[in-house]
Amino acid sequence: MPNQAPLLLRHHRPFIAFWLARIFTASGFQMLTVAIGWNLYQLTGNVLDLGLVGLVEFAPRVLFMLHTGHVADRYDRRKVAAICQSLQAMIALALVIGSATDNVTREMIFILAFLLGAARSFEMPTTQALLPSIVPAALFPRAVAAAQSAQQSATIVAPALGGLLYAFGSVWVYGPTVLLYVIACCLMLNLPARQTPLNKGKATMDSLLAGIRFIRSRPDILGAISLDLFAVLLGGATALLPVFAKDILLTGPWGLGLLRSAPAVGALLMSLWLARFAVERKVGRVMFTAVGVFGVATIAFGLSTSFWFSLAVLVVLGAADMISMVIRASFVQLETPDEMRGRVSAVNGLFIGASNQLGEFESGLTAHWFGTVPAVVMGGVGTLLVTGVWIKLFPTLANRDRMHEPVDAAKT
């Protein structure tokens, strides 16, 4: 029953531990992102550097994509995630030491951004593959939404807190993130052990490419994750928020923190709604509509010169993005066998990373060429064009009715 599912999740201890770990991990990452972006822009004043940070952080996803999924399928997913979180804690500690000694440089930020991207490239598919083994399949769509509500809750508070703490010095931002990652690591290690046998096979090219072949064999899955790739790749403007905050909306670090938090407000409200009332019918139409709203909101944000209107538009943008994300994540995981979830999640993570980190580079590059406002507006228009094209390319996805049924069943 829809009204009973949230209560079941709240009383499911392994999920609660997973949920809390997501809060602490997301909080640490968001605080690092705000501080690194502002710190770098203060050091260089170059908008292109903001895009380059996204490119550097994305590079490990490409370099290690095939291996991240195999690691998630072969080794204890709890330990893999914990190791990744420990590495991120050490990255934050390095920034603490660098800030305390006034030795943070442009080159240091790029190196640590690469290491941060490497840790997250292994962590993301591992945690995505871990969740289905924690909750029953019937509760999984709501568990995805609830897990996202944890991340978005942290994303609301952490960037604003990070921007506020940065006013006292960057070390006041980097320091708490070390503790946040350590707590997340401990929670992850306390999750129940994996019940299905580990994949003991060697990392052959055939096994590494299995995730790609699986996605290619499922047009709905391919269409959904590629839609997210190109829509967010073009429409994402988060890398340019320091420029909007400082030069267009005329605010400071606190304003940047609020701008970064605004999409999470919309995403949190929507995830709480979806955790209670999951989308169960006409999921294809709902997803495409949400992506279209995302594009319109991006255009509105690019044209805005009002700080408060910009915040409101970003709230709408975050809510629309959450709808498509929950639909996509739910049926990708539910239609994938457990022994392949790591490899499929790795490919999905590459698409997500490309739409976010590579999208940041695209935003920085187009802003460098055409200006900040034109870059964001063109990105929003591009998102709308991609939505229309994908409806034509993947008609079964656009007409998909239910979340869980096979593609053929959707036609009956």
Coordinates of C-alpha atoms in Angstrom, one line a residue:
M1 CA 0.0 0.0 0.0
P2 CA 1.3 3.5 -0.9
N3 CA 0.6 4.9 2.6
Q4 CA 2.4 2.0 4.3
A5 CA 5.6 2.0 2.2
P6 CA 7.3 5.0 3.8
L7 CA 6.6 3.5 7.3
L8 CA 8.3 0.3 6.2
L9 CA 11.3 2.1 5.0
R10 CA 11.6 4.1 8.2
H11 CA 11.7 0.9 10.2
H12 CA 14.2 -0.8 7.9
R13 CA 17.5 -0.4 9.8
P14 CA 19.9 -1.2 7.0
F15 CA 18.2 1.3 4.8
I16 CA 18.3 4.0 7.5
A17 CA 22.1 3.4 7.8
F18 CA 22.4 3.7 4.0
W19 CA 20.2 6.8 4.1
L20 CA 22.4 8.5 6.8
A21 CA 25.6 7.6 4.9
R22 CA 24.2 9.3 1.8
I23 CA 23.5 12.4 3.9
F24 CA 27.1 12.7 5.2
T25 CA 28.7 11.8 1.9
A26 CA 26.6 14.3 0.0
S27 CA 27.2 17.0 2.6
G28 CA 30.9 16.6 2.4
F29 CA 31.0 16.7 -1.4
Q30 CA 28.7 19.7 -1.7
M31 CA 30.8 21.7 0.9
L32 CA 34.0 20.7 -1.0
T33 CA 32.4 21.8 -4.3
V34 CA 31.4 25.2 -3.0
A35 CA 34.7 25.9 -1.3
I36 CA 36.8 24.7 -4.3
G37 CA 34.8 26.7 -6.8
W38 CA 35.0 29.9 -4.8
N39 CA 38.6 29.3 -3.9
L40 CA 39.7 28.7 -7.5
Y41 CA 37.8 31.7 -8.8
Q42 CA 39.5 33.9 -6.2
L43 CA 42.9 32.5 -7.2
T44 CA 42.6 32.9 -10.9
G45 CA 39.5 35.0 -11.7
N46 CA 39.2 32.8 -14.9
V47 CA 35.7 31.4 -15.7
L48 CA 37.3 28.7 -17.9
D49 CA 39.1 27.3 -14.8
L50 CA 35.7 26.5 -13.3
G51 CA 34.8 24.4 -16.3
L52 CA 38.2 22.7 -16.3
V53 CA 37.7 21.6 -12.7
G54 CA 34.6 19.7 -13.9
L55 CA 36.5 18.2 -16.8
V56 CA 39.3 17.0 -14.5
E57 CA 36.9 15.5 -12.1
F58 CA 35.0 13.7 -14.9
A59 CA 38.2 12.3 -16.5
P60 CA 38.5 9.3 -14.0
R61 CA 35.0 8.2 -14.9
V62 CA 36.2 7.6 -18.5
L63 CA 39.6 6.2 -17.6
F64 CA 38.2 3.7 -15.0
M65 CA 34.6 3.1 -16.3
L66 CA 35.1 -0.5 -17.2
H67 CA 36.9 -1.4 -14.0
T68 CA 34.6 0.4 -11.6
G69 CA 31.7 -1.8 -12.5
H70 CA 33.8 -5.0 -12.2
V71 CA 35.1 -4.0 -8.8
A72 CA 31.5 -3.4 -7.6
D73 CA 30.4 -6.8 -8.8
R74 CA 33.5 -8.8 -7.6
Y75 CA 34.3 -7.3 -4.2
D76 CA 32.3 -6.5 -1.1
R77 CA 30.4 -3.4 -2.0
R78 CA 30.3 -2.1 1.5
K79 CA 34.1 -2.1 1.7
V80 CA 34.6 -0.6 -1.7
A81 CA 32.3 2.3 -0.8
A82 CA 34.0 2.8 2.5
I83 CA 37.5 2.9 0.9
C84 CA 36.2 5.6 -1.5
Q85 CA 34.8 7.6 1.3
S86 CA 38.1 7.3 3.2
L87 CA 40.0 8.6 0.2
Q88 CA 37.7 11.6 0.0
A89 CA 38.3 12.3 3.7
M90 CA 42.0 12.4 2.9
I91 CA 41.5 14.8 0.1
A92 CA 39.6 17.1 2.4
L93 CA 42.4 16.8 5.0
A94 CA 44.9 17.8 2.3
L95 CA 42.9 20.9 1.7
V96 CA 42.7 21.6 5.4
I97 CA 46.5 21.5 5.6
G98 CA 47.0 23.5 2.4
S99 CA 44.6 26.2 3.6
A100 CA 46.1 26.4 7.1
T101 CA 49.5 26.9 5.6
D102 CA 48.3 29.2 2.8
N103 CA 49.6 26.7 0.2
V104 CA 46.5 26.0 -1.9
T105 CA 47.3 26.6 -5.6
R106 CA 45.5 26.2 -8.9
E107 CA 47.5 23.1 -9.7
M108 CA 46.8 21.5 -6.3
I109 CA 43.1 22.0 -6.7
F110 CA 43.2 20.3 -10.1
I111 CA 45.2 17.3 -8.8
L112 CA 42.8 16.9 -5.8
A113 CA 39.8 17.3 -8.1
F114 CA 41.1 14.4 -10.2
L115 CA 41.5 12.2 -7.1
L116 CA 38.1 13.2 -5.9
G117 CA 36.7 12.2 -9.3
A118 CA 38.5 8.9 -9.1
A119 CA 37.0 8.1 -5.7
R120 CA 33.5 9.0 -6.7
S121 CA 33.8 7.0 -10.0
F122 CA 34.2 3.9 -7.9
E123 CA 31.8 4.9 -5.2
M124 CA 28.8 5.8 -7.4
P125 CA 28.2 2.4 -9.1
T126 CA 29.0 0.6 -5.9
T127 CA 26.4 2.4 -3.9
Q128 CA 23.8 2.2 -6.7
A129 CA 24.3 -1.5 -7.0
L130 CA 24.2 -1.9 -3.2
L131 CA 20.7 -0.4 -2.6
P132 CA 18.6 -3.1 -4.3
S133 CA 20.1 -5.7 -1.9
I134 CA 19.1 -3.6 1.1
V135 CA 15.4 -3.2 0.4
P136 CA 12.7 -5.5 -1.1
A137 CA 12.0 -5.0 -4.8
A138 CA 8.4 -3.8 -4.1
L139 CA 9.8 -0.8 -2.1
F140 CA 12.7 -0.1 -4.4
P141 CA 11.3 2.9 -6.4
R142 CA 10.3 4.6 -3.1
A143 CA 13.7 3.7 -1.6
V144 CA 15.4 5.4 -4.6
A145 CA 13.3 8.5 -3.9
A146 CA 13.9 8.4 -0.2
A147 CA 17.7 7.9 -0.7
Q148 CA 17.6 11.0 -3.0
S149 CA 15.8 12.9 -0.4
A150 CA 18.7 12.3 1.9
Q151 CA 21.1 13.5 -0.6
Q152 CA 19.0 16.6 -1.5
S153 CA 18.5 17.4 2.2
A154 CA 22.3 17.6 2.6
T155 CA 22.6 19.5 -0.7
I156 CA 20.2 22.2 0.7
V157 CA 22.1 22.7 3.9
A158 CA 25.7 21.9 3.0
P159 CA 26.3 24.5 0.2
A160 CA 24.7 27.3 2.2
L161 CA 26.7 26.2 5.3
G162 CA 29.8 25.9 3.2
G163 CA 29.3 29.4 1.8
L164 CA 28.7 30.8 5.3
L165 CA 31.7 29.1 6.8
Y166 CA 33.9 30.2 3.9
A167 CA 33.5 33.8 5.1
F168 CA 35.6 32.8 8.1
G169 CA 38.3 31.1 5.9
S170 CA 38.4 28.1 3.6
V171 CA 39.8 25.8 6.4
W172 CA 36.5 26.2 8.2
V173 CA 34.8 24.5 5.2
Y174 CA 37.3 21.8 4.5
G175 CA 37.8 20.7 8.1
P176 CA 34.2 19.5 8.8
T177 CA 34.1 17.5 5.6
V178 CA 36.8 15.2 6.9
L179 CA 34.5 14.2 9.8
L180 CA 31.5 13.8 7.5
Y181 CA 33.3 11.3 5.3
V182 CA 34.6 9.4 8.2
I183 CA 31.1 9.0 9.7
A184 CA 29.7 7.9 6.3
C185 CA 32.5 5.3 6.1
C186 CA 31.6 3.8 9.4
L187 CA 27.9 3.6 8.5
M188 CA 28.7 1.9 5.3
L189 CA 30.8 -0.8 7.0
N190 CA 27.9 -1.6 9.3
L191 CA 25.5 -2.5 6.5
P192 CA 24.6 -6.3 6.1
A193 CA 26.9 -8.4 4.1
R194 CA 26.0 -9.2 0.5
Q195 CA 23.7 -12.3 0.2
T196 CA 24.3 -13.2 -3.5
P197 CA 27.7 -14.8 -4.4
L198 CA 30.5 -12.5 -5.5
N199 CA 31.6 -12.6 -9.1
K200 CA 35.0 -14.3 -8.8
G201 CA 35.7 -14.1 -12.5
K202 CA 38.7 -12.3 -13.8
A203 CA 38.4 -8.8 -15.3
T204 CA 38.4 -9.9 -19.0
M205 CA 37.4 -7.5 -21.7
D206 CA 34.3 -9.5 -22.3
S207 CA 33.1 -9.2 -18.7
L208 CA 34.1 -5.5 -18.5
L209 CA 32.0 -4.8 -21.6
A210 CA 29.0 -6.8 -20.4
G211 CA 27.3 -3.7 -18.9
I212 CA 27.5 -1.8 -22.2
R213 CA 26.1 -4.8 -24.1
F214 CA 23.2 -5.1 -21.6
I215 CA 22.3 -1.4 -22.0
R216 CA 22.4 -1.6 -25.8
S217 CA 20.0 -4.6 -25.7
R218 CA 17.5 -2.5 -23.7
P219 CA 16.3 0.5 -25.8
D220 CA 14.3 2.0 -23.0
I221 CA 17.3 2.0 -20.7
L222 CA 19.6 3.3 -23.4
G223 CA 17.2 6.1 -24.2
A224 CA 16.6 7.1 -20.6
I225 CA 20.3 7.4 -19.6
S226 CA 21.3 9.1 -22.9
L227 CA 18.5 11.6 -22.6
D228 CA 19.8 12.5 -19.2
L229 CA 23.4 12.8 -20.6
F230 CA 22.6 15.2 -23.4
A231 CA 19.8 17.2 -21.6
V232 CA 21.9 18.0 -18.5
L233 CA 25.1 18.2 -20.5
L234 CA 23.6 21.1 -22.4
G235 CA 21.3 22.5 -19.7
G236 CA 23.5 22.3 -16.6
A237 CA 24.8 25.7 -15.4
T238 CA 26.1 24.9 -11.9
A239 CA 29.7 25.5 -12.9
L240 CA 28.8 29.1 -13.7
L241 CA 27.0 29.8 -10.4
P242 CA 30.1 31.6 -8.9
V243 CA 30.0 34.0 -11.9
F244 CA 26.3 34.6 -11.6
A245 CA 26.6 35.1 -7.8
K246 CA 29.5 37.6 -8.1
D247 CA 29.1 39.4 -11.4
I248 CA 25.4 39.2 -12.4
L249 CA 23.4 38.8 -9.1
L250 CA 25.9 40.9 -7.2
T251 CA 26.1 38.7 -4.1
G252 CA 28.9 36.9 -2.1
P253 CA 29.8 33.4 -0.9
W254 CA 26.6 33.2 1.1
G255 CA 24.6 33.9 -2.1
L256 CA 26.5 31.3 -4.0
G257 CA 25.7 28.8 -1.3
L258 CA 22.0 29.6 -1.5
L259 CA 22.1 29.3 -5.3
R260 CA 23.7 25.9 -5.1
S261 CA 21.1 24.8 -2.5
A262 CA 18.1 26.0 -4.5
P263 CA 17.9 23.1 -6.9
A264 CA 18.2 20.7 -4.0
V265 CA 15.2 22.4 -2.3
G266 CA 13.0 21.5 -5.3
A267 CA 14.6 18.1 -5.6
L268 CA 14.0 17.4 -1.9
L269 CA 10.3 18.4 -2.0
M270 CA 9.8 16.3 -5.1
S271 CA 11.7 13.3 -3.7
L272 CA 9.6 13.4 -0.5
W273 CA 6.5 13.3 -2.7
L274 CA 7.8 10.5 -4.8
A275 CA 8.8 8.5 -1.8
R276 CA 5.2 8.5 -0.7
F277 CA 3.4 8.5 -4.1
A278 CA 5.6 6.8 -6.7
V279 CA 5.0 7.4 -10.4
E280 CA 3.4 4.1 -11.5
R281 CA 1.6 5.0 -14.8
K282 CA 2.7 6.9 -18.0
V283 CA 6.2 7.0 -16.7
G284 CA 7.7 7.8 -20.1
R285 CA 5.5 10.8 -20.7
V286 CA 6.1 12.1 -17.2
M287 CA 9.9 11.7 -17.6
F288 CA 10.0 13.6 -20.9
T289 CA 7.8 16.4 -19.6
A290 CA 10.1 16.8 -16.6
V291 CA 13.1 17.1 -18.8
G292 CA 11.3 19.8 -20.9
V293 CA 10.5 21.7 -17.7
F294 CA 14.2 21.5 -16.8
G295 CA 15.1 23.1 -20.1
V296 CA 12.6 26.0 -19.7
A297 CA 13.8 26.6 -16.2
T298 CA 17.4 26.8 -17.4
I299 CA 16.5 29.5 -19.9
A300 CA 14.7 31.4 -17.3
F301 CA 17.6 31.3 -14.9
G302 CA 20.0 32.5 -17.6
L303 CA 17.9 35.5 -18.4
S304 CA 17.2 36.5 -14.7
T305 CA 18.9 39.4 -13.1
S306 CA 16.9 39.0 -9.8
F307 CA 18.5 37.0 -7.1
W308 CA 15.2 35.8 -5.6
F309 CA 13.7 34.9 -9.0
S310 CA 16.8 33.0 -9.8
L311 CA 16.4 31.0 -6.6
A312 CA 12.8 30.2 -7.4
V313 CA 13.7 29.1 -10.9
L314 CA 16.4 26.8 -9.6
V315 CA 13.9 25.2 -7.2
V316 CA 11.7 24.3 -10.2
L317 CA 14.7 23.0 -12.1
G318 CA 15.7 20.7 -9.2
A319 CA 12.2 19.3 -8.9
A320 CA 12.0 18.5 -12.6
D321 CA 15.4 16.8 -12.6
M322 CA 14.4 14.7 -9.6
I323 CA 11.4 13.2 -11.4
S324 CA 13.4 12.0 -14.4
M325 CA 16.2 10.8 -12.1
V326 CA 13.9 8.6 -10.0
I327 CA 12.2 7.1 -13.0
R328 CA 15.4 6.4 -14.7
A329 CA 17.2 4.9 -11.7
S330 CA 14.3 2.7 -10.7
F331 CA 13.8 0.8 -13.8
V332 CA 17.5 0.6 -14.7
Q333 CA 18.2 -1.2 -11.4
L334 CA 15.0 -3.3 -11.3
E335 CA 15.6 -4.7 -14.9
T336 CA 19.3 -5.5 -14.2
P337 CA 20.4 -8.9 -12.6
D338 CA 22.2 -8.4 -9.3
E339 CA 25.4 -9.9 -10.6
M340 CA 25.6 -7.3 -13.3
R341 CA 24.4 -4.2 -11.4
G342 CA 27.9 -2.9 -10.7
R343 CA 28.9 -2.9 -14.4
V344 CA 25.6 -1.5 -15.6
S345 CA 25.7 1.2 -12.8
A346 CA 29.3 2.0 -13.9
V347 CA 28.0 2.8 -17.5
N348 CA 25.1 4.7 -16.0
G349 CA 27.5 6.6 -13.8
L350 CA 29.5 7.5 -16.8
F351 CA 26.5 9.1 -18.4
I352 CA 25.6 10.9 -15.1
G353 CA 29.1 12.1 -14.7
A354 CA 29.3 13.3 -18.3
S355 CA 26.0 15.2 -17.9
N356 CA 27.3 16.8 -14.7
Q357 CA 31.1 17.2 -14.7
L358 CA 31.5 17.3 -18.5
G359 CA 28.5 19.6 -18.6
E360 CA 30.4 21.9 -16.3
F361 CA 33.3 22.0 -18.8
E362 CA 30.9 22.7 -21.6
S363 CA 29.3 25.5 -19.6
G364 CA 32.7 27.1 -18.8
L365 CA 33.8 26.7 -22.4
T366 CA 30.7 28.2 -24.0
A367 CA 30.7 31.0 -21.4
H368 CA 34.3 31.7 -22.4
W369 CA 33.4 31.9 -26.1
F370 CA 29.9 33.6 -26.0
G371 CA 29.5 35.0 -22.5
T372 CA 27.9 33.6 -19.4
V373 CA 24.2 34.5 -20.1
P374 CA 24.2 33.4 -23.7
A375 CA 25.8 30.1 -22.7
V376 CA 23.1 29.2 -20.2
V377 CA 20.3 30.2 -22.5
M378 CA 21.7 28.3 -25.4
G379 CA 22.0 25.3 -23.1
G380 CA 18.4 25.4 -22.1
V381 CA 17.3 25.6 -25.8
G382 CA 19.5 22.7 -26.5
T383 CA 17.8 20.6 -23.8
L384 CA 14.4 21.3 -25.3
L385 CA 15.7 20.2 -28.8
V386 CA 17.2 17.0 -27.4
T387 CA 13.9 16.2 -25.6
G388 CA 12.0 16.4 -28.9
V389 CA 14.5 14.4 -30.8
W390 CA 14.6 11.6 -28.2
I391 CA 10.8 11.3 -28.3
K392 CA 11.2 10.4 -32.0
L393 CA 14.3 8.2 -31.5
F394 CA 12.9 6.2 -28.6
P395 CA 9.1 5.9 -29.0
T396 CA 8.7 2.9 -26.7
L397 CA 10.3 4.9 -23.9
A398 CA 8.1 7.9 -24.6
N399 CA 5.0 5.7 -24.5
R400 CA 6.2 3.5 -21.6
D401 CA 3.3 3.1 -19.2
R402 CA 4.6 1.3 -16.1
M403 CA 7.9 1.2 -14.3
H404 CA 8.4 -2.5 -13.8
E405 CA 6.9 -4.2 -16.9
P406 CA 9.1 -5.5 -19.7
V407 CA 9.1 -3.4 -22.9
D408 CA 6.9 -6.0 -24.8
A409 CA 4.4 -6.0 -22.0
A410 CA 3.9 -2.3 -22.3
K411 CA 2.4 -2.9 -25.8
T412 CA -0.2 -5.3 -24.6

